PDB file of C-alpha atoms and ligand atoms in Angstrom:
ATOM      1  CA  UNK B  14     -13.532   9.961  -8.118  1.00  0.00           C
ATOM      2  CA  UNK B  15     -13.633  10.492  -4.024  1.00  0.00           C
ATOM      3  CA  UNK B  16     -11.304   8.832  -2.037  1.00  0.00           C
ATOM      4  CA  UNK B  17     -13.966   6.627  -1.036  1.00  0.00           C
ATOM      5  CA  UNK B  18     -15.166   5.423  -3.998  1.00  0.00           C
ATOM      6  CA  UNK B  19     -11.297   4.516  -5.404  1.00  0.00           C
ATOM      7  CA  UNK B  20     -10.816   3.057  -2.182  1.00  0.00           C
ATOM      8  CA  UNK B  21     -14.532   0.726  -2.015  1.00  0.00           C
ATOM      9  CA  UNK B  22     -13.357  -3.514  -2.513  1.00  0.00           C
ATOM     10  CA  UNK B  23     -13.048  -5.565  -5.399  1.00  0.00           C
ATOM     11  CA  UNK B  24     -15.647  -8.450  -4.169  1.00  0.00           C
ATOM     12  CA  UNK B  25     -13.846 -10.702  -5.557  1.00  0.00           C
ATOM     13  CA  UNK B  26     -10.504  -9.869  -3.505  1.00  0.00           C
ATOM     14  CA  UNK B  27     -10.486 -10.446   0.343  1.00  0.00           C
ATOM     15  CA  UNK B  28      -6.883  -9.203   1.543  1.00  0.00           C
ATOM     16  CA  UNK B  29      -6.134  -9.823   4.828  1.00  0.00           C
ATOM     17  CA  UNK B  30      -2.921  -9.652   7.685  1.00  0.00           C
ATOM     18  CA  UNK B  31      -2.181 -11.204  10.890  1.00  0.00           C
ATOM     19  CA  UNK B  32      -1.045  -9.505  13.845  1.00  0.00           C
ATOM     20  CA  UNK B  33       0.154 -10.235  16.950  1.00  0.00           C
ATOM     21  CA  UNK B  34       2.875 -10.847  19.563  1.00  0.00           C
ATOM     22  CA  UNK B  35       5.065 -13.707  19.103  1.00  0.00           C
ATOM     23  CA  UNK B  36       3.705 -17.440  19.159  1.00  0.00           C
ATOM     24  CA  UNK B  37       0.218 -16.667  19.878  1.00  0.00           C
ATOM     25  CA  UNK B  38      -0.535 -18.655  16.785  1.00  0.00           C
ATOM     26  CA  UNK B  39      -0.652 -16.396  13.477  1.00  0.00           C
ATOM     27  CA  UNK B  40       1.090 -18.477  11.099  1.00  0.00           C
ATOM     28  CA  UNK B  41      -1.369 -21.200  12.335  1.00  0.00           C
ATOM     29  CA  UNK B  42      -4.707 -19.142  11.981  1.00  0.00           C
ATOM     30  CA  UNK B  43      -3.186 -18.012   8.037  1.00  0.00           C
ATOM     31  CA  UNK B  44      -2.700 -21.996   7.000  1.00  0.00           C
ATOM     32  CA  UNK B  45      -6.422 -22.684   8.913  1.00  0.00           C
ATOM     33  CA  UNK B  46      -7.773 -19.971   6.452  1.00  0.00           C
ATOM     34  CA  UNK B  47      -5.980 -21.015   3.472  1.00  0.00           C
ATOM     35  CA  UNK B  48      -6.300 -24.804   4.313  1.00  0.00           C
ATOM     36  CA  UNK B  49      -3.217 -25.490   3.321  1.00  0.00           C
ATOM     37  CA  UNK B  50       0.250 -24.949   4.889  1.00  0.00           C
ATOM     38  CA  UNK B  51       1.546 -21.770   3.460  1.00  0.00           C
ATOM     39  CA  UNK B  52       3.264 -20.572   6.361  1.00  0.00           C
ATOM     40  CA  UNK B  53       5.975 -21.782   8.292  1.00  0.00           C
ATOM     41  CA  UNK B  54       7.527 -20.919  11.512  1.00  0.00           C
ATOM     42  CA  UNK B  55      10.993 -21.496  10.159  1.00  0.00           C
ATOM     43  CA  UNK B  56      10.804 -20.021   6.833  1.00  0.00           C
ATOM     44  CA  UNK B  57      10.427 -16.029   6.712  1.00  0.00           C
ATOM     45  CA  UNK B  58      10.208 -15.984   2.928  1.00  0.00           C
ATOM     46  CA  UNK B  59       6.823 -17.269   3.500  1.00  0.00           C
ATOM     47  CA  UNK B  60       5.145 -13.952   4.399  1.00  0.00           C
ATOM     48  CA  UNK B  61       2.005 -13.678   1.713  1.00  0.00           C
ATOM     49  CA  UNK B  62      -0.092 -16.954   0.868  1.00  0.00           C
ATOM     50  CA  UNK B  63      -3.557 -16.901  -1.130  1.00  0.00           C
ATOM     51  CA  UNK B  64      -5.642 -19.251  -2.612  1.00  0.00           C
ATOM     52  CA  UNK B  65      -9.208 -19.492  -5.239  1.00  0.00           C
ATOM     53  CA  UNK B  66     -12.482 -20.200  -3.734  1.00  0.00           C
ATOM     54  CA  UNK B  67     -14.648 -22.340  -6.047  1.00  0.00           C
ATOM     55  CA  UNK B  68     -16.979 -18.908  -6.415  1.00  0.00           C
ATOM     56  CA  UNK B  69     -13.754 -17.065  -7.620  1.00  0.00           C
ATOM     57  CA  UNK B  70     -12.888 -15.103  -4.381  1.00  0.00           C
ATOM     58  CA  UNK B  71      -9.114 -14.715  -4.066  1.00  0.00           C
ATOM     59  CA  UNK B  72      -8.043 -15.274  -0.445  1.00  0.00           C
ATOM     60  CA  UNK B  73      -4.966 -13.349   0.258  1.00  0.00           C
ATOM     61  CA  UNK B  74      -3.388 -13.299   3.628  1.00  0.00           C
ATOM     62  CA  UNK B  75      -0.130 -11.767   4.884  1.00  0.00           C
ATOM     63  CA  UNK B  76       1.660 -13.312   7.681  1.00  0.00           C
ATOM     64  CA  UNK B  77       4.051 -11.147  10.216  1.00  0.00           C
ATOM     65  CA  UNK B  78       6.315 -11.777  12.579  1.00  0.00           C
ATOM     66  CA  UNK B  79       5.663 -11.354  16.431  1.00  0.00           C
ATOM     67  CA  UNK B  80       5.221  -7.666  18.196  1.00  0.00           C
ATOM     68  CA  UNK B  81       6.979  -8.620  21.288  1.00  0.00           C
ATOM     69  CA  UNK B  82      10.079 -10.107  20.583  1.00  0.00           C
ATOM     70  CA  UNK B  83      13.469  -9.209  22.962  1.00  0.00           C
ATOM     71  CA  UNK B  84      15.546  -9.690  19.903  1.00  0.00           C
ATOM     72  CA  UNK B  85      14.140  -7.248  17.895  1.00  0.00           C
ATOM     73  CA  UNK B  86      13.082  -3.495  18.195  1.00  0.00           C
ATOM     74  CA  UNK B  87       9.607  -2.792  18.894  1.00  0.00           C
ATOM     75  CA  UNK B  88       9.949  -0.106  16.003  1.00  0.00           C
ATOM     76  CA  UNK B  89      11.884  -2.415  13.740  1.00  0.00           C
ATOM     77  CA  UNK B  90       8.928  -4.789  13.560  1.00  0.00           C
ATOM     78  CA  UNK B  91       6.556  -2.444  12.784  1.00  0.00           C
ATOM     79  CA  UNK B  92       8.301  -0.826  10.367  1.00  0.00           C
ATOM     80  CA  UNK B  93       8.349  -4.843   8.736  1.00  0.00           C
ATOM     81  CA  UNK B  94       4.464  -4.766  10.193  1.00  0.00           C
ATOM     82  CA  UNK B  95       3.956  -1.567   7.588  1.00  0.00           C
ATOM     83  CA  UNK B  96       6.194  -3.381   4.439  1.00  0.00           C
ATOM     84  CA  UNK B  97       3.626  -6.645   4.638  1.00  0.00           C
ATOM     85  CA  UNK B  98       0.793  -4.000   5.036  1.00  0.00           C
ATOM     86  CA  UNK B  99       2.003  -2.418   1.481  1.00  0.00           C
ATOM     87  CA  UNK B 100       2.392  -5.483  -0.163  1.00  0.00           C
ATOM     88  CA  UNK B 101      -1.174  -6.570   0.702  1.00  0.00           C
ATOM     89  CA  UNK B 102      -1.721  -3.596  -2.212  1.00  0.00           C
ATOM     90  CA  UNK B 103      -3.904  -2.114  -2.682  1.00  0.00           C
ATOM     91  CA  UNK B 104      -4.910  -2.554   1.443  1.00  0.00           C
ATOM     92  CA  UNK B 105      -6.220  -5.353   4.012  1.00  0.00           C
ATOM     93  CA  UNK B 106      -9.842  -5.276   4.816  1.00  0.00           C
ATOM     94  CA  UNK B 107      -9.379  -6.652   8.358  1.00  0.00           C
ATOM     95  CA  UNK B 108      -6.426  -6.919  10.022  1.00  0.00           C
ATOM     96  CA  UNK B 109      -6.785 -10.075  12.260  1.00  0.00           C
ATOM     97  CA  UNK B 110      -5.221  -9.225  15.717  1.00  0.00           C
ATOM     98  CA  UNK B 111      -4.581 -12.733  17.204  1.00  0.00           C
ATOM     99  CA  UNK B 112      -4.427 -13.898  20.967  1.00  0.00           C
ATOM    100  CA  UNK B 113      -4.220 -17.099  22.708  1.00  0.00           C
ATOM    101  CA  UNK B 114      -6.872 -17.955  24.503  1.00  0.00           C
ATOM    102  CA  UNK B 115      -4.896 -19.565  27.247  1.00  0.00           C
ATOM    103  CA  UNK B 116      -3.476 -15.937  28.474  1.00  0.00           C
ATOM    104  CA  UNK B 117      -3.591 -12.040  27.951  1.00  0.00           C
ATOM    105  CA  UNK B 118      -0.204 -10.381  29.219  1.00  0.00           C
ATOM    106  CA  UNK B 119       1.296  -7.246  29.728  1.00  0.00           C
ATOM    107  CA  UNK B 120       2.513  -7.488  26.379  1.00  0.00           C
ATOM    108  CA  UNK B 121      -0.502  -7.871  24.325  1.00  0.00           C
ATOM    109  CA  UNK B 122      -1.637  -4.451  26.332  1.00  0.00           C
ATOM    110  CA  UNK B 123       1.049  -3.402  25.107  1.00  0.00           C
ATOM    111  CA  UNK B 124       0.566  -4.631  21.507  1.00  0.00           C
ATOM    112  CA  UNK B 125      -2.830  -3.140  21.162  1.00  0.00           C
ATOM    113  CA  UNK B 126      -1.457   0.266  22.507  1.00  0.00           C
ATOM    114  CA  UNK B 127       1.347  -0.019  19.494  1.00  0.00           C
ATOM    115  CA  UNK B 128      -0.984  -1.071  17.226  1.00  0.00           C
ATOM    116  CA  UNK B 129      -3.040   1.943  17.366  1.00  0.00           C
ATOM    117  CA  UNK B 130      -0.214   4.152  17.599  1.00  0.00           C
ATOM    118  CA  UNK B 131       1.221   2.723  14.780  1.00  0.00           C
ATOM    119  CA  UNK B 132      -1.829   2.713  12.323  1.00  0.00           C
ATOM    120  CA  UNK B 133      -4.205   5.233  13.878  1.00  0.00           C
ATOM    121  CA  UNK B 134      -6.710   5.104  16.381  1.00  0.00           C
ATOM    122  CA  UNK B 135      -9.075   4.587  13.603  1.00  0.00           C
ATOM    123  CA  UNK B 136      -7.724   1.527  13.167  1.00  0.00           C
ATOM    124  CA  UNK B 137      -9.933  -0.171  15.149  1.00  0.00           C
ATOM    125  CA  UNK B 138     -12.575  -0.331  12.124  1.00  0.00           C
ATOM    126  CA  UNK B 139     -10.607  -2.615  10.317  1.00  0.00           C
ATOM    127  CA  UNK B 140      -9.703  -4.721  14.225  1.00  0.00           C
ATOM    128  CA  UNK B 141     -11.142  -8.311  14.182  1.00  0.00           C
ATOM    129  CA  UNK B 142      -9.805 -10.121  17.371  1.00  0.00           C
ATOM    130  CA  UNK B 143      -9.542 -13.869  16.800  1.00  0.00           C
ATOM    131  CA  UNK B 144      -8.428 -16.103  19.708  1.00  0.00           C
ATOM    132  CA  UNK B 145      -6.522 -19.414  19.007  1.00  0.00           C
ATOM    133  CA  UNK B 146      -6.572 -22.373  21.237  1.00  0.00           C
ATOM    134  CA  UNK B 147     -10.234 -22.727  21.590  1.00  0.00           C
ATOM    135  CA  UNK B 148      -9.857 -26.272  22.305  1.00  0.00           C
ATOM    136  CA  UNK B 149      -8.992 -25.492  26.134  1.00  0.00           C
ATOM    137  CA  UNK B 150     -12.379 -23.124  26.247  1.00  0.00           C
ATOM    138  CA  UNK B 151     -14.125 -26.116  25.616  1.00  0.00           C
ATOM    139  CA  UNK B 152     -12.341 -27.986  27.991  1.00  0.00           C
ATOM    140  CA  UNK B 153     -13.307 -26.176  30.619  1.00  0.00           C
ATOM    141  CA  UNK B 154     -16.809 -25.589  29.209  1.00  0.00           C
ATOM    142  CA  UNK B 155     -16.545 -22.546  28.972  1.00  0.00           C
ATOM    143  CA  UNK B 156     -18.099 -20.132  26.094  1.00  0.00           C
ATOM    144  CA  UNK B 157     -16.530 -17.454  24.153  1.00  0.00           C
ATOM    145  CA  UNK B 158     -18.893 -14.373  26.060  1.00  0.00           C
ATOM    146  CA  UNK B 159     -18.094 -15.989  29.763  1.00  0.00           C
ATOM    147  CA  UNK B 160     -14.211 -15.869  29.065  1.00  0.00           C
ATOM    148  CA  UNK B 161     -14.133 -12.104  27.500  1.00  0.00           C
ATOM    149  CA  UNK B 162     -16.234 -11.809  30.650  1.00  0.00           C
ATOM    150  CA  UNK B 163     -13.885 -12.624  33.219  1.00  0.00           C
ATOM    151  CA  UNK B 164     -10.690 -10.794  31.079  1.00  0.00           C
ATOM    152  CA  UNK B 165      -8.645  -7.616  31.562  1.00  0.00           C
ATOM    153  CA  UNK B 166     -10.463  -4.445  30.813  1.00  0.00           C
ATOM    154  CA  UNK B 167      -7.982  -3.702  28.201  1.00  0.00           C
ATOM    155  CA  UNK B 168      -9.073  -6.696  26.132  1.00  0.00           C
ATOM    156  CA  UNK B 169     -12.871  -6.214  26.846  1.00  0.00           C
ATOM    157  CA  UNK B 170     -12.293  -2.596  25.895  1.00  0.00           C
ATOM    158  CA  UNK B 171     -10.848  -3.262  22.670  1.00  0.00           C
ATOM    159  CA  UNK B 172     -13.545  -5.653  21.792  1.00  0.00           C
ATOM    160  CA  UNK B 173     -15.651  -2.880  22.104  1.00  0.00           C
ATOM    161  CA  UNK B 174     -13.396  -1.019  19.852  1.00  0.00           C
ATOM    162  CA  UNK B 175     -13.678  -3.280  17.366  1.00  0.00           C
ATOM    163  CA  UNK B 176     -17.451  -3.513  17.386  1.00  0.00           C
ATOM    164  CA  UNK B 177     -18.307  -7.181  18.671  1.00  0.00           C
ATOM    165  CA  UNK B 178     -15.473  -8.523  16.306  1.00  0.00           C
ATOM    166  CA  UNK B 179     -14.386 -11.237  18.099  1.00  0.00           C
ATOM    167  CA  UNK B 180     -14.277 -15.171  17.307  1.00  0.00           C
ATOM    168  CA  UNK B 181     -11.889 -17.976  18.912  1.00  0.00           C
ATOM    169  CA  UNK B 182     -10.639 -20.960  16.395  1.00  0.00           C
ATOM    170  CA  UNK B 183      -9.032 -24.185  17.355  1.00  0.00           C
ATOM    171  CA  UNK B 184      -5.771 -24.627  14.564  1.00  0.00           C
ATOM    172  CA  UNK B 185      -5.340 -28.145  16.130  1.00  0.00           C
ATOM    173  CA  UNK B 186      -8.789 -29.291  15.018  1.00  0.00           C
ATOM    174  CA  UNK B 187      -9.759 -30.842  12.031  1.00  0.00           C
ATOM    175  CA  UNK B 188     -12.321 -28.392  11.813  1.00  0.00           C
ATOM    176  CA  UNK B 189     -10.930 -25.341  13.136  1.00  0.00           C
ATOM    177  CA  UNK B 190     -13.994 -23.417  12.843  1.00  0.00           C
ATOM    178  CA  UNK B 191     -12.795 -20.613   9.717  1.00  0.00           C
ATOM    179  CA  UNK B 192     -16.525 -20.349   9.491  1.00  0.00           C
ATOM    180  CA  UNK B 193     -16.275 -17.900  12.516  1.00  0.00           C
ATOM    181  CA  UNK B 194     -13.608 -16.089  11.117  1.00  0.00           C
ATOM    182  CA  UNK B 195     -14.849 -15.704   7.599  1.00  0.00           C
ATOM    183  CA  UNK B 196     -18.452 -14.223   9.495  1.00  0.00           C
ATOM    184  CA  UNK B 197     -16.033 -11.746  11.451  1.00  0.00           C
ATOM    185  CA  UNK B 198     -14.411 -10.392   7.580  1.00  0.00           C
ATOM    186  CA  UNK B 199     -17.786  -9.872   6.004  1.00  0.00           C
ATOM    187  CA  UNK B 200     -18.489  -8.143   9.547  1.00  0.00           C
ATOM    188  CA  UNK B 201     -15.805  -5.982   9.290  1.00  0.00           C
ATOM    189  CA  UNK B 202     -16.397  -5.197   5.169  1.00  0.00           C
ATOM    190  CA  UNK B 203     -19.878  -4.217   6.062  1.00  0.00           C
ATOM    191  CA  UNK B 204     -18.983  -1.810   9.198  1.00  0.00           C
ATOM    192  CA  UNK B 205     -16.560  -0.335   6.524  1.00  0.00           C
ATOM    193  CA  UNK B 206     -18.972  -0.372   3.951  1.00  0.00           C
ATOM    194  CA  UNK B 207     -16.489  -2.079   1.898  1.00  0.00           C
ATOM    195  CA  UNK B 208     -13.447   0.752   2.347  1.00  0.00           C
ATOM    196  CA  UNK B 209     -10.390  -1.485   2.944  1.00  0.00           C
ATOM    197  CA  UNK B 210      -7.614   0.018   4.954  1.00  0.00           C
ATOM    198  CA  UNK B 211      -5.647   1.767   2.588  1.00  0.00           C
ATOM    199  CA  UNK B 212      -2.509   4.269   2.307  1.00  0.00           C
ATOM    200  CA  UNK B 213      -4.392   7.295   2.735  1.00  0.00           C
ATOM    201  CA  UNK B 214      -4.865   6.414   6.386  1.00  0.00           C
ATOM    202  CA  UNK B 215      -1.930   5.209   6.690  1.00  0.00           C
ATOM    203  CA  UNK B 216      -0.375   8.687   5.806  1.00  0.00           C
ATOM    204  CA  UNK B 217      -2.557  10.043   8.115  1.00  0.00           C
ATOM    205  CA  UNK B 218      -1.696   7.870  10.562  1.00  0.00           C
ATOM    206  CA  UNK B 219       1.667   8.556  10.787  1.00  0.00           C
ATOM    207  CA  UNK B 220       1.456  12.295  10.853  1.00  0.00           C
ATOM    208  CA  UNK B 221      -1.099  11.704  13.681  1.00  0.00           C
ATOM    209  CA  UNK B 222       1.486   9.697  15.219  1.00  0.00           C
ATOM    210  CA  UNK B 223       4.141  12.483  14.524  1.00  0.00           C
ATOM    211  CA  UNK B 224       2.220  15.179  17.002  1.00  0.00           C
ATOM    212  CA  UNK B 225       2.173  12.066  20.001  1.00  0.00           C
ATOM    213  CA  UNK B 226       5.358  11.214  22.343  1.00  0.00           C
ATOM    214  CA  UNK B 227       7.042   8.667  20.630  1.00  0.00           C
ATOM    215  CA  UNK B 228       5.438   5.375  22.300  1.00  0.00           C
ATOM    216  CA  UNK B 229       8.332   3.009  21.167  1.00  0.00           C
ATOM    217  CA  UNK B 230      10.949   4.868  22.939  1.00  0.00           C
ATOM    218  CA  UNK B 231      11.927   2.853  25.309  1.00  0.00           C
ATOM    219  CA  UNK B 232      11.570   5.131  28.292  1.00  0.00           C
ATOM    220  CA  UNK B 233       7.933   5.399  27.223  1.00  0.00           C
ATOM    221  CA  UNK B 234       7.334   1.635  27.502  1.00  0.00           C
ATOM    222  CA  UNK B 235       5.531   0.193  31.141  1.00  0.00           C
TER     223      UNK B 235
HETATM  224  N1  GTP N 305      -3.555 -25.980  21.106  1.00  0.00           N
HETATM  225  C1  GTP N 305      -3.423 -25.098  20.134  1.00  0.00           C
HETATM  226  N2  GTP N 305      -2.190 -24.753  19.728  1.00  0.00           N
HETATM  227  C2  GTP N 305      -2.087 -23.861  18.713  1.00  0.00           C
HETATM  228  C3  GTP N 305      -3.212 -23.252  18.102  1.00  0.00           C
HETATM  229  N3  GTP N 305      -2.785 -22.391  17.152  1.00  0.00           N
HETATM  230  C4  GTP N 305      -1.439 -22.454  17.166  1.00  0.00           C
HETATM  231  N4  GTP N 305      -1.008 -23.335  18.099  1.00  0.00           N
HETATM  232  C5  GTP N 305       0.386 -23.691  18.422  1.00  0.00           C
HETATM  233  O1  GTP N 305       1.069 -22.548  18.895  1.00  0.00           O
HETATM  234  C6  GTP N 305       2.426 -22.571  18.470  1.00  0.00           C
HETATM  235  C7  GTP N 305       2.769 -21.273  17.759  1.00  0.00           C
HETATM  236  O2  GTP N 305       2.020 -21.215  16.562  1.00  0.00           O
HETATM  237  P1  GTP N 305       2.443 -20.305  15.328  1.00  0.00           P
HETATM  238  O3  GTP N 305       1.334 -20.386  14.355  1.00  0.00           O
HETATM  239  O4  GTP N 305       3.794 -20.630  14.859  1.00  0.00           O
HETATM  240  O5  GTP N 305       2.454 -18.883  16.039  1.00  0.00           O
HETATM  241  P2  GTP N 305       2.940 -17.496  15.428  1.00  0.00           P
HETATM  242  O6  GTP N 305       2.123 -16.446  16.054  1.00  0.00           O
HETATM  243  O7  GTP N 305       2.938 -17.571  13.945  1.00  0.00           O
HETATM  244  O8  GTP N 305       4.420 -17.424  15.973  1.00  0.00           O
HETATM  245  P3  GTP N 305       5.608 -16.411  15.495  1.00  0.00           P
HETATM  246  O9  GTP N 305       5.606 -16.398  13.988  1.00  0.00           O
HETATM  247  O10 GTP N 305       6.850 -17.007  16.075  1.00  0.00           O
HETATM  248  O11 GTP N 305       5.300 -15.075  16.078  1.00  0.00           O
HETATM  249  C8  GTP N 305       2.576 -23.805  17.596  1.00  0.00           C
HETATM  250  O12 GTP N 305       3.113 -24.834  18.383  1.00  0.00           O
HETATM  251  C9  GTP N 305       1.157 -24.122  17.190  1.00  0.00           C
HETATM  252  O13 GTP N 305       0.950 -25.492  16.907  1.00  0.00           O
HETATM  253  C10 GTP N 305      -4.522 -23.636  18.571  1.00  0.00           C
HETATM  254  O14 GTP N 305      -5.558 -23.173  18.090  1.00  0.00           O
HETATM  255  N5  GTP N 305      -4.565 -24.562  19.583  1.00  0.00           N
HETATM  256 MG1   MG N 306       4.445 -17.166  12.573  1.00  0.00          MG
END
């Protein structure tokens, strides 16, 4: 059996993890998705929630803690990032990367550069950006296409990256719009042709990684 073939999804599994720097809304965006509140901000135990669709689709979603904290080692987190990654077994088919709408800092260039590092550059195929507070784009009437407009080229470029993936959800709502989000999964599962990300690239990411200035060194950080 190829690699590929192994490697192809169980339709009736959708795995998926949430990424991001700190309090852009993660833990939110999992419990929108699951409809329920699985995660907390308090409790760390809750890292993994799933639920049963009435067609028999298990939801699974893994919830991690925030990329740019001062408390905690850039590399210390991502070593965590690559544990919740594993226990998604047998591999995530998107990895959500979330952002509030409200800003895009230094830090969530910084994130993205990580990210890739971290995972491979080929990571990008399995990138779905989803933007939380959506409620203050439509306060200022604003769409989705004029605000990615008018952001950093970083962001725009990694939008590119990640094919078009992009959606922006309002956890606050009653109806957060998950609708978008579910579109951007079977997006991502059909740009993959149904290869999840699995431990094979991992591997290979991290003897990519291995041949590259180590990023998370601190002198290496802008
Ligand atoms: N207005 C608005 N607030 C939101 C939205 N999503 C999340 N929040 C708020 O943002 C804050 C942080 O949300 P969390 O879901 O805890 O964020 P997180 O990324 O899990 O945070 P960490 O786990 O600490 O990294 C909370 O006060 C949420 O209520 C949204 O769509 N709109
Ligand atoms: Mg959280």
């Amino acid at each position: 059996m190829s690699d590929d073939v192994k490697h192809v999804s169980d339709q009736s599994e959708i795995r998926l993890i949430l990424i991001g720097n700190k309090g852009v809304g993660k833990s939110s965006l999992g419990n929108s998705l699951l409809q329920r509140k699985a995660f907390t901000a308090s409790n760390p135990v809750d890292i993994q929630g799933s639920t049963q669709w009435s067609d028999g689709t298990k939801l699974v979603i893994g919830d991690t803690p925030g990329i740019a904290d001062p408390e905690i080692p850039t590399i210390k987190t991502f070593e965590e990032l690559t544990r919740r990654v594993e226990l998604l077994h047998p591999g995530p088919h998107a990895f959500l990367v979330v952002f509030t709408i409200d800003r895009f800092t230094q830090e969530d260039v910084d994130a993205i550069k990580y990210i890739k590092y971290w995972f491979g550059e080929d990571i990008t195929r399995y990138l779905a950006v989803v933007f939380t507070g959506k409620g203050s784009l439509d306060y200022h009437g604003q769409t989705l296409d004029t605000h990615i407009q008018k952001s950093r080229e970083e962001l725009q470029s990694l939008i590119r990256e990640c094919n078009g993936r992009v959606t922006a959800i309002n956890n606050r709502d009653k109806h957060p719009g998950i609708g978008g989000v579910f579109d951007l999964v079977q997006q991502t599962k059909k740009d993959n042709k149904d290869v999840f990300y699995n431990q094979q690239m991992y591997t290979n990411a991290v003897k990519e990684r291995q041949g590259k200035p180590n990023l998370m060194d601190t002198d290496h950080f802008s």
